[in-house]
């Protein structure tokens, strides 16, 4: 896993774009990935966790998460997501991005607990840096980003949705969405919180985070966690129609407005990135937290059998 | 009133926990109150303004305000409240606190005007420090705190409710709640404002503070000043049931989440505490403000007769 | 245009009250306008873009914008507005201000594009300073300010409304209001954004600014952009009745509360005023932006014919 190794190395550096690091000199043990190799890899979609379909005629790309069984955000998944996103970002002809799932009933189950359970502090740090990277790139994207939420979307899946410009969810009351970390005995960090406050306000976020609330689709619409509900088979089409309306706005004016709304929140993580990683590592490697995770994993196993 | 004297002395110091001051050395004229004496006093509930009923089997304490006629927050009242709260806070077996009133039709009428009318600047400063203390301890409590609002709750009563994690109010439209200070010609300070903004947002707070609005119970629910209305005789039971749900969440994760939401607001007062006292004293001792208070007191007297 | 020249000069200085500059020494090429001349001008309402009607018996002034065809905010318009406002502000007997339009169907069409199209950087800077001045004076007014929005109110017209304490709009669904700058390829600056966030919250503002949304009167009520809808012929009367309620509150307490809510937002512009002017000038004089404005102006011309 060359990309993974590269990301691990990048954890030791200050922040900079992922691709720029990947394409930098391969000395000092760094893995060199040429843009050519990179594109090779991305076209090799049989092993991909993410399928990207870019229509040059409309300027809109559709990203389909396809990592069974539940689109868990592992380090590999996040790395591929961030590289795909940065590639689209750098392509001036790509103006809009729709993110959806190719799996039934699930958008994404969120962060992969296996990346946090029984792992070394170093591994946990590399993983957390990749989570930060996903959010930084998506929340700050110059493209119009729409989440086509065609299934449940807890924790990290909710964060990914909140980082988009607009959220359309299947109106299935059995699908749920929310930052439910406290239910597992873990805690959403400040930038998850900031993203949610900017979307649904301080009070709704306070209760939601303290109780780890998962909202059914109709409740999510009511509190403003999603913008629109449509029948399940119309989620992607509605996202495509909505995208056309957003793309009717001059890009430069929309981008400056977006940046004005989001830059303070992004800057807050950017200037606390290493401390945030350290906080996460210290917390997640505690015996008591590891025990919570083990109990949760055992509960999941029992549920399956 | 040993406790009151102790608090008066503490006004000269920087901030620190109340109990730690009370139990510090009695030299330099300070009153020494041993933990033993303190607990003696608290068990002497016949003279108490606040009755505390702690059920060790559930981990939930119920605090009943019982200071006729309207649970006015005098210096004695606030001192007893803060000491009771700190004692529960330090008892690891106490995880939840329900605050309610044992008087009919009133939760609390708020700050006792007699503590601000015709008093020396020093007395006003001691009183204000006790108001800050109540809010700091309650807003920052590690326990789950639920206000069971079984009557009207203006001004300081509203502040106490807002400082809790959850608010359940009797659905009696004759009961009202709000920060109505401007109606009396006085002004809610920045931390009252911050607490309200965090609950109902900036615009609702702006209008409410400028006009000194009191909301009826149904209006309070509509703007989000309270979370739930139930029939009057079910307020305490609903609070108890709600508490059970909050206590199902792992304490440490809930506490970290709560602190993340509230710490910036608490820190703002903590780093401006002396200036805030000075502002209050300068304002409240003005001739024009004292005149406003006198007129208000006379109006209250007329209403009674 | 003596006033206009004075304002142009004032653009070179740091911020200070408009009137104080106008009445300062006429040396160094500055135009001297005595208070007497000033009042002469204001009474000469035949050439006025703004009619002020102050009723000393109620303490309420009504400002009617009367600059056909659409109350565009030109430099002259803004200068007259700010001087009128400052004059009322300095008159202790004036406690409330109602702003409305004397033209049919339009409150104000917002900033006059002719002041930004094909103008020198210096002229653009002078104009922008006048826009800042209007907002600073109105948002920070000690008077109770009510917008009686009896017609459409896009862009700068929306900003003027948002700067008031209360907004009453004609319930005509053909009337619209909103910060629609991005639709024209230009961008609302941070203090427009701050004012809107304080009124309708972060998320509504984010979508509204990115898409340049204009809300119909009923939609504007629903998102909180206006406070009340009434039949068109009752807008002014409702404003008058509402004013009476606001004036029942002691001025000093209301003013302190208002300042507490708004001062941080005002301070933010005050300490970035020159940089904000520079940003505007750099942006608006770009070839691409000038081209956008030309296309918009041509579109307006076609629509007329």
Tab-separated table of C-alpha atoms in Angstrom, chain C residues 20-198:
chain	number	residue	atom	x	y	z
C	20	UNK	CA	-18.122	66.435	12.532
C	21	UNK	CA	-16.086	66.280	9.358
C	22	UNK	CA	-18.540	68.335	7.395
C	23	UNK	CA	-18.430	71.076	9.979
C	24	UNK	CA	-14.648	71.006	10.382
C	25	UNK	CA	-12.327	73.659	8.969
C	26	UNK	CA	-12.482	74.258	5.247
C	27	UNK	CA	-8.732	74.581	4.769
C	28	UNK	CA	-6.713	72.211	2.591
C	29	UNK	CA	-9.368	72.238	-0.083
C	30	UNK	CA	-12.112	70.844	2.140
C	31	UNK	CA	-15.594	72.099	1.673
C	32	UNK	CA	-16.940	73.798	4.727
C	33	UNK	CA	-20.571	73.195	5.493
C	34	UNK	CA	-21.901	75.062	8.450
C	35	UNK	CA	-24.652	73.530	10.550
C	36	UNK	CA	-26.836	76.352	9.253
C	37	UNK	CA	-26.205	75.515	5.602
C	38	UNK	CA	-26.680	71.915	6.426
C	39	UNK	CA	-30.097	72.449	7.895
C	40	UNK	CA	-30.957	74.690	4.938
C	41	UNK	CA	-30.185	71.855	2.638
C	42	UNK	CA	-32.177	69.348	4.576
C	43	UNK	CA	-35.231	71.542	4.611
C	44	UNK	CA	-34.960	71.960	0.878
C	45	UNK	CA	-36.852	68.731	0.474
C	46	UNK	CA	-37.947	69.334	-3.119
C	47	UNK	CA	-34.521	68.121	-4.279
C	48	UNK	CA	-34.193	65.584	-1.465
C	49	UNK	CA	-33.884	61.879	-2.034
C	50	UNK	CA	-35.099	61.330	1.496
C	51	UNK	CA	-37.998	62.981	3.263
C	52	UNK	CA	-37.839	63.172	7.045
C	53	UNK	CA	-40.968	63.746	9.065
C	54	UNK	CA	-40.284	64.057	12.799
C	55	UNK	CA	-43.215	64.175	15.226
C	56	UNK	CA	-41.946	65.747	18.441
C	57	UNK	CA	-45.077	64.727	20.319
C	58	UNK	CA	-44.332	61.018	19.881
C	59	UNK	CA	-40.552	61.223	19.528
C	60	UNK	CA	-40.794	59.214	16.314
C	61	UNK	CA	-39.373	60.192	12.917
C	62	UNK	CA	-40.466	58.680	9.616
C	63	UNK	CA	-37.878	58.601	6.827
C	64	UNK	CA	-39.359	58.163	3.364
C	65	UNK	CA	-37.020	57.218	0.551
C	66	UNK	CA	-38.188	59.127	-2.533
C	67	UNK	CA	-35.571	58.709	-5.243
C	68	UNK	CA	-37.305	57.437	-8.431
C	69	UNK	CA	-37.456	55.088	-10.056
C	70	UNK	CA	-36.268	52.517	-7.451
C	71	UNK	CA	-34.554	54.298	-4.539
C	72	UNK	CA	-31.133	53.242	-5.784
C	73	UNK	CA	-28.486	53.954	-3.202
C	74	UNK	CA	-26.227	56.365	-5.048
C	75	UNK	CA	-23.477	58.303	-3.299
C	76	UNK	CA	-25.811	61.287	-2.998
C	77	UNK	CA	-28.580	59.102	-1.610
C	78	UNK	CA	-26.314	57.477	0.982
C	79	UNK	CA	-24.779	60.785	1.999
C	80	UNK	CA	-28.183	62.322	2.551
C	81	UNK	CA	-29.326	59.230	4.424
C	82	UNK	CA	-26.352	59.259	6.796
C	83	UNK	CA	-26.612	62.982	7.475
C	84	UNK	CA	-30.348	62.743	8.131
C	85	UNK	CA	-29.785	59.802	10.443
C	86	UNK	CA	-26.990	61.504	12.364
C	87	UNK	CA	-29.113	64.592	12.798
C	88	UNK	CA	-31.947	62.579	14.320
C	89	UNK	CA	-29.465	60.623	16.433
C	90	UNK	CA	-28.134	63.842	17.954
C	91	UNK	CA	-31.632	65.112	18.732
C	92	UNK	CA	-32.367	63.707	22.186
C	93	UNK	CA	-36.107	64.114	21.669
C	94	UNK	CA	-36.043	61.639	18.777
C	95	UNK	CA	-36.335	58.123	20.191
C	96	UNK	CA	-37.632	56.091	17.258
C	97	UNK	CA	-37.153	55.939	13.494
C	98	UNK	CA	-39.351	54.274	10.878
C	99	UNK	CA	-37.815	53.815	7.428
C	100	UNK	CA	-40.115	53.309	4.453
C	101	UNK	CA	-40.457	54.114	0.753
C	102	UNK	CA	-42.700	56.659	-0.896
C	103	UNK	CA	-42.430	54.842	-4.234
C	104	UNK	CA	-44.821	52.070	-5.277
C	105	UNK	CA	-43.716	48.415	-5.194
C	106	UNK	CA	-40.132	49.106	-4.173
C	107	UNK	CA	-38.479	49.666	-0.795
C	108	UNK	CA	-35.016	50.098	-2.278
C	109	UNK	CA	-33.279	48.362	-5.189
C	110	UNK	CA	-29.993	48.557	-3.282
C	111	UNK	CA	-26.632	50.011	-4.221
C	112	UNK	CA	-26.570	52.073	-7.409
C	113	UNK	CA	-24.579	50.042	-9.917
C	114	UNK	CA	-23.722	53.212	-11.812
C	115	UNK	CA	-21.474	54.132	-8.865
C	116	UNK	CA	-19.432	50.952	-9.454
C	117	UNK	CA	-19.430	50.696	-13.228
C	118	UNK	CA	-16.716	52.467	-15.218
C	119	UNK	CA	-15.621	54.508	-12.221
C	120	UNK	CA	-12.108	55.254	-10.981
C	121	UNK	CA	-10.768	53.301	-8.010
C	122	UNK	CA	-10.912	56.510	-5.994
C	123	UNK	CA	-14.609	57.025	-6.765
C	124	UNK	CA	-15.380	53.406	-5.918
C	125	UNK	CA	-13.588	53.828	-2.598
C	126	UNK	CA	-15.556	56.949	-1.731
C	127	UNK	CA	-18.785	55.176	-2.602
C	128	UNK	CA	-17.961	52.130	-0.513
C	129	UNK	CA	-17.108	54.315	2.474
C	130	UNK	CA	-20.584	55.800	2.200
C	131	UNK	CA	-22.140	52.317	2.153
C	132	UNK	CA	-20.196	51.428	5.313
C	133	UNK	CA	-21.301	54.701	6.893
C	134	UNK	CA	-24.982	53.994	6.260
C	135	UNK	CA	-24.724	50.568	7.866
C	136	UNK	CA	-22.550	51.664	10.811
C	137	UNK	CA	-24.931	54.467	11.725
C	138	UNK	CA	-28.109	52.444	11.302
C	139	UNK	CA	-26.975	49.148	12.857
C	140	UNK	CA	-25.525	51.017	15.822
C	141	UNK	CA	-28.320	53.550	16.257
C	142	UNK	CA	-29.473	54.349	19.785
C	143	UNK	CA	-32.970	54.915	18.441
C	144	UNK	CA	-35.508	52.154	17.951
C	145	UNK	CA	-35.362	51.530	14.195
C	146	UNK	CA	-38.166	49.816	12.278
C	147	UNK	CA	-38.136	48.987	8.566
C	148	UNK	CA	-41.601	49.343	7.031
C	149	UNK	CA	-40.848	47.342	3.906
C	150	UNK	CA	-43.609	48.281	1.494
C	151	UNK	CA	-42.029	46.811	-1.634
C	152	UNK	CA	-39.146	44.716	-2.919
C	153	UNK	CA	-35.848	45.073	-1.117
C	154	UNK	CA	-32.896	43.305	-2.764
C	155	UNK	CA	-29.175	43.589	-1.922
C	156	UNK	CA	-28.431	46.955	-0.252
C	157	UNK	CA	-32.158	47.385	0.436
C	158	UNK	CA	-32.085	44.116	2.350
C	159	UNK	CA	-28.975	45.229	4.233
C	160	UNK	CA	-30.686	48.466	5.285
C	161	UNK	CA	-33.687	46.453	6.521
C	162	UNK	CA	-31.492	43.988	8.406
C	163	UNK	CA	-29.739	46.881	10.151
C	164	UNK	CA	-33.014	47.932	11.795
C	165	UNK	CA	-34.371	46.533	15.067
C	166	UNK	CA	-37.572	45.162	13.519
C	167	UNK	CA	-38.860	44.418	10.016
C	168	UNK	CA	-42.488	44.631	8.918
C	169	UNK	CA	-43.119	43.692	5.276
C	170	UNK	CA	-46.144	43.952	2.987
C	171	UNK	CA	-47.578	40.447	2.598
C	172	UNK	CA	-47.425	40.631	-1.183
C	173	UNK	CA	-45.803	37.445	-2.525
C	174	UNK	CA	-44.511	39.392	-5.531
C	175	UNK	CA	-42.288	41.476	-3.281
C	176	UNK	CA	-38.906	39.935	-2.587
C	177	UNK	CA	-36.001	40.553	-0.241
C	178	UNK	CA	-32.511	39.092	0.053
C	179	UNK	CA	-28.779	39.554	-0.414
C	180	UNK	CA	-28.676	38.486	-4.074
C	181	UNK	CA	-25.224	39.852	-4.911
C	182	UNK	CA	-23.791	36.569	-6.255
C	183	UNK	CA	-26.503	36.483	-8.927
C	184	UNK	CA	-24.825	39.590	-10.371
C	185	UNK	CA	-21.362	38.093	-10.050
C	186	UNK	CA	-20.455	40.304	-7.111
C	187	UNK	CA	-20.117	39.329	-3.437
C	188	UNK	CA	-21.641	40.521	-0.161
C	189	UNK	CA	-18.779	41.549	2.168
C	190	UNK	CA	-18.229	40.091	5.632
C	191	UNK	CA	-20.314	42.668	7.466
C	192	UNK	CA	-23.360	42.084	5.214
C	193	UNK	CA	-22.812	38.411	6.041
C	194	UNK	CA	-22.428	39.057	9.779
C	195	UNK	CA	-25.648	41.083	9.833
C	196	UNK	CA	-27.549	38.301	8.088
C	197	UNK	CA	-26.068	35.541	10.268
C	198	UNK	CA	-27.156	37.470	13.374
